[in-house]
Short mmCIF file of C-alpha atoms in Angstrom, two decimals:
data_model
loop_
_atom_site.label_atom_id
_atom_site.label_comp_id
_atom_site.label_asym_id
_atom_site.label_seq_id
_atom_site.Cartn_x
_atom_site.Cartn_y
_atom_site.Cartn_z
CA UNK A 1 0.00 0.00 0.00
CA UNK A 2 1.20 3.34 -0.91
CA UNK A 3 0.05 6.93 0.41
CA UNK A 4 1.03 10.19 -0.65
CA UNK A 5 1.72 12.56 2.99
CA UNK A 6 4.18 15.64 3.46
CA UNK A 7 5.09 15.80 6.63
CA UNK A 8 7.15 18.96 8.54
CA UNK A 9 6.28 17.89 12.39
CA UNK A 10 8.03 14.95 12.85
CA UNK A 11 5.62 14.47 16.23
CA UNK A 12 3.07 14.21 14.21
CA UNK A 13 4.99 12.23 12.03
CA UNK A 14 5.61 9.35 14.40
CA UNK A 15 2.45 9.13 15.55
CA UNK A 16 0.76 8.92 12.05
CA UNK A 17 3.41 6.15 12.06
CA UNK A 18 2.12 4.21 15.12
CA UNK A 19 -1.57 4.40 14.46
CA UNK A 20 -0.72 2.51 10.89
CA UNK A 21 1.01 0.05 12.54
CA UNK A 22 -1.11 -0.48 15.55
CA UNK A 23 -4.04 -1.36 12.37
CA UNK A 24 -1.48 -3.40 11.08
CA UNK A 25 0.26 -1.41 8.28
CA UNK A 26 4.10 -1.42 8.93
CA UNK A 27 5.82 1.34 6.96
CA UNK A 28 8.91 -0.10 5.06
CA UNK A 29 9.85 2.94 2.45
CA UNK A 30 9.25 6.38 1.49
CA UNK A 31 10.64 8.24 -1.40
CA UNK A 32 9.83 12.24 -1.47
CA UNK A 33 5.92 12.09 0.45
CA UNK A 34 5.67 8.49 -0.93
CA UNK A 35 5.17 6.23 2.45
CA UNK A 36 5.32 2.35 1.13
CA UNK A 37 3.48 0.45 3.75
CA UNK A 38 3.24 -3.94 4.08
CA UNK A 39 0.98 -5.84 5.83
CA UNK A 40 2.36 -6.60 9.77
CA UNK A 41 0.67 -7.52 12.60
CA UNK A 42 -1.27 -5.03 14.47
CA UNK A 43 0.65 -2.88 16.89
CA UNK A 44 4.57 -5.16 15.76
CA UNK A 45 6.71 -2.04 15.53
CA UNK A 46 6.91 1.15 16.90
CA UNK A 47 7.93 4.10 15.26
CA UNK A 48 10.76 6.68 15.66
CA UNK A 49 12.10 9.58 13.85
CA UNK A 50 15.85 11.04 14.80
CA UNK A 51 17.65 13.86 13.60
CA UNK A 52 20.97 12.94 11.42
CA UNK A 53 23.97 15.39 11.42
CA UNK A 54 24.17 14.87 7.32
CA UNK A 55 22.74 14.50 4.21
CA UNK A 56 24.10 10.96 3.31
CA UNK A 57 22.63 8.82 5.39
CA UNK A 58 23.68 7.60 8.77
CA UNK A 59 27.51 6.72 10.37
CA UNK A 60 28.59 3.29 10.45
CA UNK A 61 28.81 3.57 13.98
CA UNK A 62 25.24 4.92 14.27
CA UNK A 63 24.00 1.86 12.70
CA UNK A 64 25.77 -0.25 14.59
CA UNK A 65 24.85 1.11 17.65
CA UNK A 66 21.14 1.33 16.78
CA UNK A 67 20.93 -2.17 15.72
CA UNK A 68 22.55 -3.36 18.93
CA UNK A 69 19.70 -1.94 20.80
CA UNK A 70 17.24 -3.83 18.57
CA UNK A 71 16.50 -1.06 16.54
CA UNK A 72 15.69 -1.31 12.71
CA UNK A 73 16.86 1.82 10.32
CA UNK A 74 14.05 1.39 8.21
CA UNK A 75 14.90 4.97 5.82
CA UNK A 76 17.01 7.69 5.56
CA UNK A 77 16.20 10.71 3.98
CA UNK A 78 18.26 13.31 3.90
CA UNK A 79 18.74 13.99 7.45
CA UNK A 80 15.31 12.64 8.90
CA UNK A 81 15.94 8.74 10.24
CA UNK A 82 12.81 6.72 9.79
CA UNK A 83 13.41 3.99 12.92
CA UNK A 84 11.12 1.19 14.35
CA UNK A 85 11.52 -1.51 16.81
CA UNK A 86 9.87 -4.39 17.48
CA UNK A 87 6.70 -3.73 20.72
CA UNK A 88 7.74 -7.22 21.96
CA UNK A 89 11.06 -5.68 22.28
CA UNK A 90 9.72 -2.99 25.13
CA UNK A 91 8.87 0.56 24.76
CA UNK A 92 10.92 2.98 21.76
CA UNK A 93 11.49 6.07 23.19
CA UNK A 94 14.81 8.33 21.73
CA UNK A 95 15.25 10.93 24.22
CA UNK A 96 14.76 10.52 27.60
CA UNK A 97 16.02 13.34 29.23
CA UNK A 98 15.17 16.98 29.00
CA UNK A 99 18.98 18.15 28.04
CA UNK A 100 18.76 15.74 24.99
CA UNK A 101 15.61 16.73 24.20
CA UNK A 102 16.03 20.37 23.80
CA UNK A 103 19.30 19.23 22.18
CA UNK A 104 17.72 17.00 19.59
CA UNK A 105 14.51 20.25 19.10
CA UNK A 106 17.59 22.76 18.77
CA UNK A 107 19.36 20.82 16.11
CA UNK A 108 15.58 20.39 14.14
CA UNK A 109 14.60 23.97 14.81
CA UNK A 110 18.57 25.00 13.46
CA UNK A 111 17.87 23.02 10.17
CA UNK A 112 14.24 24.49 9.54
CA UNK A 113 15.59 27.65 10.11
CA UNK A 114 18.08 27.35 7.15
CA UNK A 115 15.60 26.22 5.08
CA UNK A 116 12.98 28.82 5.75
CA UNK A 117 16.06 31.43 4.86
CA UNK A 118 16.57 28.93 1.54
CA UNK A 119 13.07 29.47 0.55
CA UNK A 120 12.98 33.15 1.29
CA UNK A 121 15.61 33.58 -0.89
CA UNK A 122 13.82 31.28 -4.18
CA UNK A 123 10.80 33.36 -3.32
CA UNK A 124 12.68 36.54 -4.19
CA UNK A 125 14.11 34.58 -7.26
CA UNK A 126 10.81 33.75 -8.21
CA UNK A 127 9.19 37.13 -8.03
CA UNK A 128 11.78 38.51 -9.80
CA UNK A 129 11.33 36.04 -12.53
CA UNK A 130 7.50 36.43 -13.02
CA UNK A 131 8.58 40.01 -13.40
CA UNK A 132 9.73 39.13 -17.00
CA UNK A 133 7.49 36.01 -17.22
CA UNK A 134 3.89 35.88 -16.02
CA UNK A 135 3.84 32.11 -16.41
CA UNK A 136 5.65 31.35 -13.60
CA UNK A 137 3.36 32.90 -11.08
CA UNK A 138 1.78 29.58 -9.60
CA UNK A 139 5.81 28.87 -8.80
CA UNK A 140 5.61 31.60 -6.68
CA UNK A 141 2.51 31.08 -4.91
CA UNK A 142 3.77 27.40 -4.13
CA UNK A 143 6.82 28.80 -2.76
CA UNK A 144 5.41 31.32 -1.03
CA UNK A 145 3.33 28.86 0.90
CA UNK A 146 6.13 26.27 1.69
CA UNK A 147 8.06 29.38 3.27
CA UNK A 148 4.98 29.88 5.09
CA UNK A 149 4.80 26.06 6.27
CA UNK A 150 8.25 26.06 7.18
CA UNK A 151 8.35 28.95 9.20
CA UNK A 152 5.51 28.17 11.17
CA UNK A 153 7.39 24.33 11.76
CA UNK A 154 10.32 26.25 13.14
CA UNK A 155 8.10 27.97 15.38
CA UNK A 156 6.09 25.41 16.69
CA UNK A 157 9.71 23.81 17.62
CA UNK A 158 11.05 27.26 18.95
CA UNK A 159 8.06 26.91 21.40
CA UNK A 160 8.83 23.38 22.49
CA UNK A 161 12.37 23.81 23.17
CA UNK A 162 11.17 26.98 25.79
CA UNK A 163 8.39 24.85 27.21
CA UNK A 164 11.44 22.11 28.05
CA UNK A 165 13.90 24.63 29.36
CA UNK A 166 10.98 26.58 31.89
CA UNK A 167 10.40 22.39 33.14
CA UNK A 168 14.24 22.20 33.21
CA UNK A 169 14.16 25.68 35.28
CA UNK A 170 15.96 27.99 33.30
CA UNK A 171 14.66 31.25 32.92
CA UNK A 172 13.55 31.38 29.09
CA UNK A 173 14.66 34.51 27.87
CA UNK A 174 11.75 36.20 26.16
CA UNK A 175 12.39 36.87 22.38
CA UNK A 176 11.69 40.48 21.79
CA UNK A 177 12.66 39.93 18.25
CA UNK A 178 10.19 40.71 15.44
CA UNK A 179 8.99 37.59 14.10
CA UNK A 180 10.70 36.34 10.47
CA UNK A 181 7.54 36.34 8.68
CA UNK A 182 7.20 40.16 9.27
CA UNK A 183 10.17 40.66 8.15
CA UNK A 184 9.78 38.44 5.24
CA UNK A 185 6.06 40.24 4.85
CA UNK A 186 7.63 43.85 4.80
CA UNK A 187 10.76 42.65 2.37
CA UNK A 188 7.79 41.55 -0.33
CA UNK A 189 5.99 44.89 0.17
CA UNK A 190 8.49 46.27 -1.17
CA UNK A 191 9.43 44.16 -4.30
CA UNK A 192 5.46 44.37 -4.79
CA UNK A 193 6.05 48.59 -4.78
CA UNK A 194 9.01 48.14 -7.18
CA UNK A 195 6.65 46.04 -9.50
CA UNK A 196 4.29 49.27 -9.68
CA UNK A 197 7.46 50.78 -11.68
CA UNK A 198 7.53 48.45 -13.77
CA UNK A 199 4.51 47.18 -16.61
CA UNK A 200 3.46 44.03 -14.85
CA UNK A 201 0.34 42.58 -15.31
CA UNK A 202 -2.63 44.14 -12.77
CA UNK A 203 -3.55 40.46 -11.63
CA UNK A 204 -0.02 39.87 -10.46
CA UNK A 205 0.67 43.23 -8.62
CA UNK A 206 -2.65 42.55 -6.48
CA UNK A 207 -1.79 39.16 -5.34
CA UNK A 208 2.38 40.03 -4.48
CA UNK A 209 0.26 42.88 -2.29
CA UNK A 210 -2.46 40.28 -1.17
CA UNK A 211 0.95 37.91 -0.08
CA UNK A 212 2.67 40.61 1.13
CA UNK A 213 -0.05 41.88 3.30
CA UNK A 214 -1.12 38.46 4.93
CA UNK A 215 2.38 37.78 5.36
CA UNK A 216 2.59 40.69 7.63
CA UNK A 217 -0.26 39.92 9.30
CA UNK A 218 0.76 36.91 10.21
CA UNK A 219 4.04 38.20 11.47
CA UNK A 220 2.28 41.30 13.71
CA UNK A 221 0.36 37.38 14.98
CA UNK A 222 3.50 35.21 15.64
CA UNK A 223 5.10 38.76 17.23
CA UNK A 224 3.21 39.00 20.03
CA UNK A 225 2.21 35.01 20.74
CA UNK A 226 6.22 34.54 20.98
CA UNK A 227 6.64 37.70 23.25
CA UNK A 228 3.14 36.74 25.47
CA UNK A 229 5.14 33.81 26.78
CA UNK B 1 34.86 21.55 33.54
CA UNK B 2 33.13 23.57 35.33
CA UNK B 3 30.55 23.86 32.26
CA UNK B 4 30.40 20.40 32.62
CA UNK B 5 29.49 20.19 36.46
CA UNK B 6 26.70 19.13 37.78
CA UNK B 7 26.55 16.18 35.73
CA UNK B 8 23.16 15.32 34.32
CA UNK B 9 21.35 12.00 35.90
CA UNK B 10 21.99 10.42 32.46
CA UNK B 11 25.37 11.40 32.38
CA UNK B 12 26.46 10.24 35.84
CA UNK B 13 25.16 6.93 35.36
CA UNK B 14 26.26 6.32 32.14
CA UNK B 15 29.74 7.05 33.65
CA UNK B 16 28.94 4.23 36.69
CA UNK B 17 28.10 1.73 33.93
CA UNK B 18 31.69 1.72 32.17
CA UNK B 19 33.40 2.50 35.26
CA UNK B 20 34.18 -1.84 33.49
CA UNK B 21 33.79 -2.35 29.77
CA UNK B 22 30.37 -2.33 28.65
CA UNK B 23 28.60 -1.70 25.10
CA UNK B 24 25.54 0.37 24.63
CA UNK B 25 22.75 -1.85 25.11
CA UNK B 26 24.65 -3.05 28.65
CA UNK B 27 24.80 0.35 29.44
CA UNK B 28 20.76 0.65 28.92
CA UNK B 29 20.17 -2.70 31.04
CA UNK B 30 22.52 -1.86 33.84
CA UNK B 31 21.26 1.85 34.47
CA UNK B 32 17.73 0.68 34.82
CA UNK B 33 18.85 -2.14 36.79
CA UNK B 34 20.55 0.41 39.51
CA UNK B 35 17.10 2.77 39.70
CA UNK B 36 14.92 0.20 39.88
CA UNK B 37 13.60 1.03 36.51
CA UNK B 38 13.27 4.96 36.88
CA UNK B 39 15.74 5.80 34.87
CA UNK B 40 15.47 4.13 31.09
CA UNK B 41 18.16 5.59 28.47
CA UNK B 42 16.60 6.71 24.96
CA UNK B 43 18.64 5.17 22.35
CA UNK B 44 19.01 8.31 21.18
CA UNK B 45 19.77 10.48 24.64
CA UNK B 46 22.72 7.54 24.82
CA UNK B 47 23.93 7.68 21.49
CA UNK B 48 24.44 11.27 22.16
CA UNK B 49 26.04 11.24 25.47
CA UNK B 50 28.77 8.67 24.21
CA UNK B 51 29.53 10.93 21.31
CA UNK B 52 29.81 13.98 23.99
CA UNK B 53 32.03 11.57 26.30
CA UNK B 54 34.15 10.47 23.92
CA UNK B 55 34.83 14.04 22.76
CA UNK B 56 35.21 15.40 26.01
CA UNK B 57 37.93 12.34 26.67
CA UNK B 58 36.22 11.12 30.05
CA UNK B 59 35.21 7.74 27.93
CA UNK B 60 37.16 5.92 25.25
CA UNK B 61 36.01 2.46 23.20
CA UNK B 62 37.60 -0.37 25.34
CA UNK B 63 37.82 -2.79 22.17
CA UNK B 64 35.75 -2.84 18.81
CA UNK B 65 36.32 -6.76 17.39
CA UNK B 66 34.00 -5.91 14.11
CA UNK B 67 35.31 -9.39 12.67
CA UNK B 68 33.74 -11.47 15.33
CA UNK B 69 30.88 -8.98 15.56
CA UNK B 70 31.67 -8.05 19.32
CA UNK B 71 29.95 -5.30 19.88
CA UNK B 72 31.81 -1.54 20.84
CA UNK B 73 32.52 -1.33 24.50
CA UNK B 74 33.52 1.73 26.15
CA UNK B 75 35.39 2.22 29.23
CA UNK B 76 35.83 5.53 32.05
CA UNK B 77 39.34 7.52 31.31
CA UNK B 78 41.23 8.93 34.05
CA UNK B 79 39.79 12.50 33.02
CA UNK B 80 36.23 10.65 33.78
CA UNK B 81 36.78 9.33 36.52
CA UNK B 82 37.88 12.62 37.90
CA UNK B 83 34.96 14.28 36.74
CA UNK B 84 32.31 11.58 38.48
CA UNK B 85 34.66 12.54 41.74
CA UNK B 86 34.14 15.61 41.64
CA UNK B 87 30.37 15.49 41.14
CA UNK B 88 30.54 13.02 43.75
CA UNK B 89 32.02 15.55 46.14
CA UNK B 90 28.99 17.60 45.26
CA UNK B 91 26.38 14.85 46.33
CA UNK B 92 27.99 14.52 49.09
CA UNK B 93 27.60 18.27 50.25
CA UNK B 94 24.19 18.11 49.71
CA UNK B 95 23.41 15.36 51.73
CA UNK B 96 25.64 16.44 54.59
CA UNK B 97 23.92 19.84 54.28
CA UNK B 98 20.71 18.18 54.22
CA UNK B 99 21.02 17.07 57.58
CA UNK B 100 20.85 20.61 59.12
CA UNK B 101 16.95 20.22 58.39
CA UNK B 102 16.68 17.09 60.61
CA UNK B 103 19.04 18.73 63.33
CA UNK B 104 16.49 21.71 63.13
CA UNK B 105 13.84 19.72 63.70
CA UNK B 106 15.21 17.92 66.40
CA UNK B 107 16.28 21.02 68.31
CA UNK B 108 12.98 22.15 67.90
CA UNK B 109 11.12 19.36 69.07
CA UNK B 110 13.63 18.84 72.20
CA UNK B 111 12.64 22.62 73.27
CA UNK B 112 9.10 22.03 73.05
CA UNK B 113 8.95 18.96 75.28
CA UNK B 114 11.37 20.82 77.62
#
């Protein structure tokens, strides 16, 4: 069986995982949102998902030490680790401390980051590029969306690393920053004014404002949820 | 070191389980062994705090046979052992400070019965 999912929470992730396998659907493969399932007895493996340190794949010694603990590396994709063990074996839990908890969040939040500033960057590209060609508006639109996605995964994660460091007892410092989506909202304000200069099509100029503004919006949002903490 | 100190409940008993050779899975059986089950290492939380160990120099891989399959085993350096002293040390303070609270008590409950 094959299903078609994009996942950015890996918590939600797993536990997607676990209810497939507790009705007896054991995920063996994925390939780019393309989760391969076989048939396995209800609730046989539990599900895991670590954080790798690179792109190709795991270390030797990773594997080695995984397997010695009865734990299967059942995919690697770029730096997401798709693991299972068997129930029978006892509970699968990764991190079981807070310190290597908020270490494992930090290193996922780190990595979103980057790609949030990736995307930022092919959105500008983009809007550049529909400046001379109209056609590749949708492009932008679909970037401009998986920025938004993105973002909001690294916040979600920036919010679980605080809630672990207030249970660890350290005084979270409150981010006073203005949120990246403002920023990113403001930045695309402006290419949308420089596009008045130029002779771009009317249906394009309203939507870059229509992003722009909502992207804004959403910033002013995330702003002041981060800073209520 | 002083970064380093205290030592985290995972770390200080992951240091008690190689204080002899032991491999990762041995480390996860013997830890929840001592605490009676209350303390059960992640794979991953593990995993990590080797990698930190090793780095840091207060653990080093005792022998790694991959012909015969024998698994890694990793063993406390003298740097280590130090460190688990010193945190030791620590413990110990507390405890002996702890005692004031009973002494307190004691006093208190002497002077009321007269």
């Amino acid at each position: 069986m094959k299903t078609f999912r994009l996942y950015w929470d890996k918590d939600k992730e797993i536990k997607w995982l676990n209810e497939m396998a507790e009705q007896g659907y054991a995920m063996t493969h994925f390939f780019a949102g393309l989760y391969t399932f076989e048939k396995c007895t209800p609730g046989e493996y539990t599900y895991q998902i670590d954080f790798g340190d690179k792109f190709s794949g795991v270390s030797h010694n990773y594997r080695e030490f995984m397997k010695e603990n009865n734990i299967e590396i059942v995919q690697t994709w770029g730096l997401w680790i798709i693991l299972r063990k068997k129930s029978a074996d006892g509970p699968f839990l990764l991190y079981t401390d807070i310190d290597s908890s908020i270490e494992h969040y930090t290193k996922i939040r780190n990595k979103l980051k980057i790609a949030a500033i990736l995307e930022l960057f092919c959105f500008i590209m983009e809007c550049i590029v529909t400046l001379y060609n109209p056609y590749m508006f949708p492009l932008v639109l679909l970037i401009g969306y998986l920025m938004l996605v993105i973002m909001n995964a690294a916040f979600k994660t920036n919010r679980i690393i605080a809630d672990l460091k207030e249970q660890k007892g350290e005084k979270v410092a409150v981010s006073k920053n203005p949120s990246p989506a403002l920023i990113a909202g403001l930045l695309l304000n402006a290419v949308s004014c420089g596009l008045m200069a130029f002779d771009t099509p009317e249906p394009i100029k309203i939507t870059f404002h229509i992003v722009a503004i909502l992207l804004m919006i959403y910033g002013i949002i995330d702003t002041f949820s981060k800073n209520k903490v | 070191m002083d970064k380093n100190s205290p030592l985290t409940e995972s770390i200080f008993y992951i240091l008690l389980a190689v204080r002899k050779p032991n491999h990762g899975y041995g480390i996860i059986q013997e830890v929840e062994q001592l605490t009676n089950g209350r303390v059960v290492l992640g794979a991953g939380t593990l995993y990590g705090a080797i990698q930190t160990l090793e780095k840091r120099g207060w653990i080093t891989i005792y022998s790694e046979d991959t012909a015969s399959r024998k698994k890694k085993e990793y063993i406390v350096t003298p740097i280590g052992r130090a460190a688990f002293d010193a945190e030791r040390r620590r413990l110990a303070e507390l405890l002996e400070n702890a005692k004031i609270m009973e002494e307190y008590a004691y006093e208190n409950l002497s002077s009321l019965l007269g």
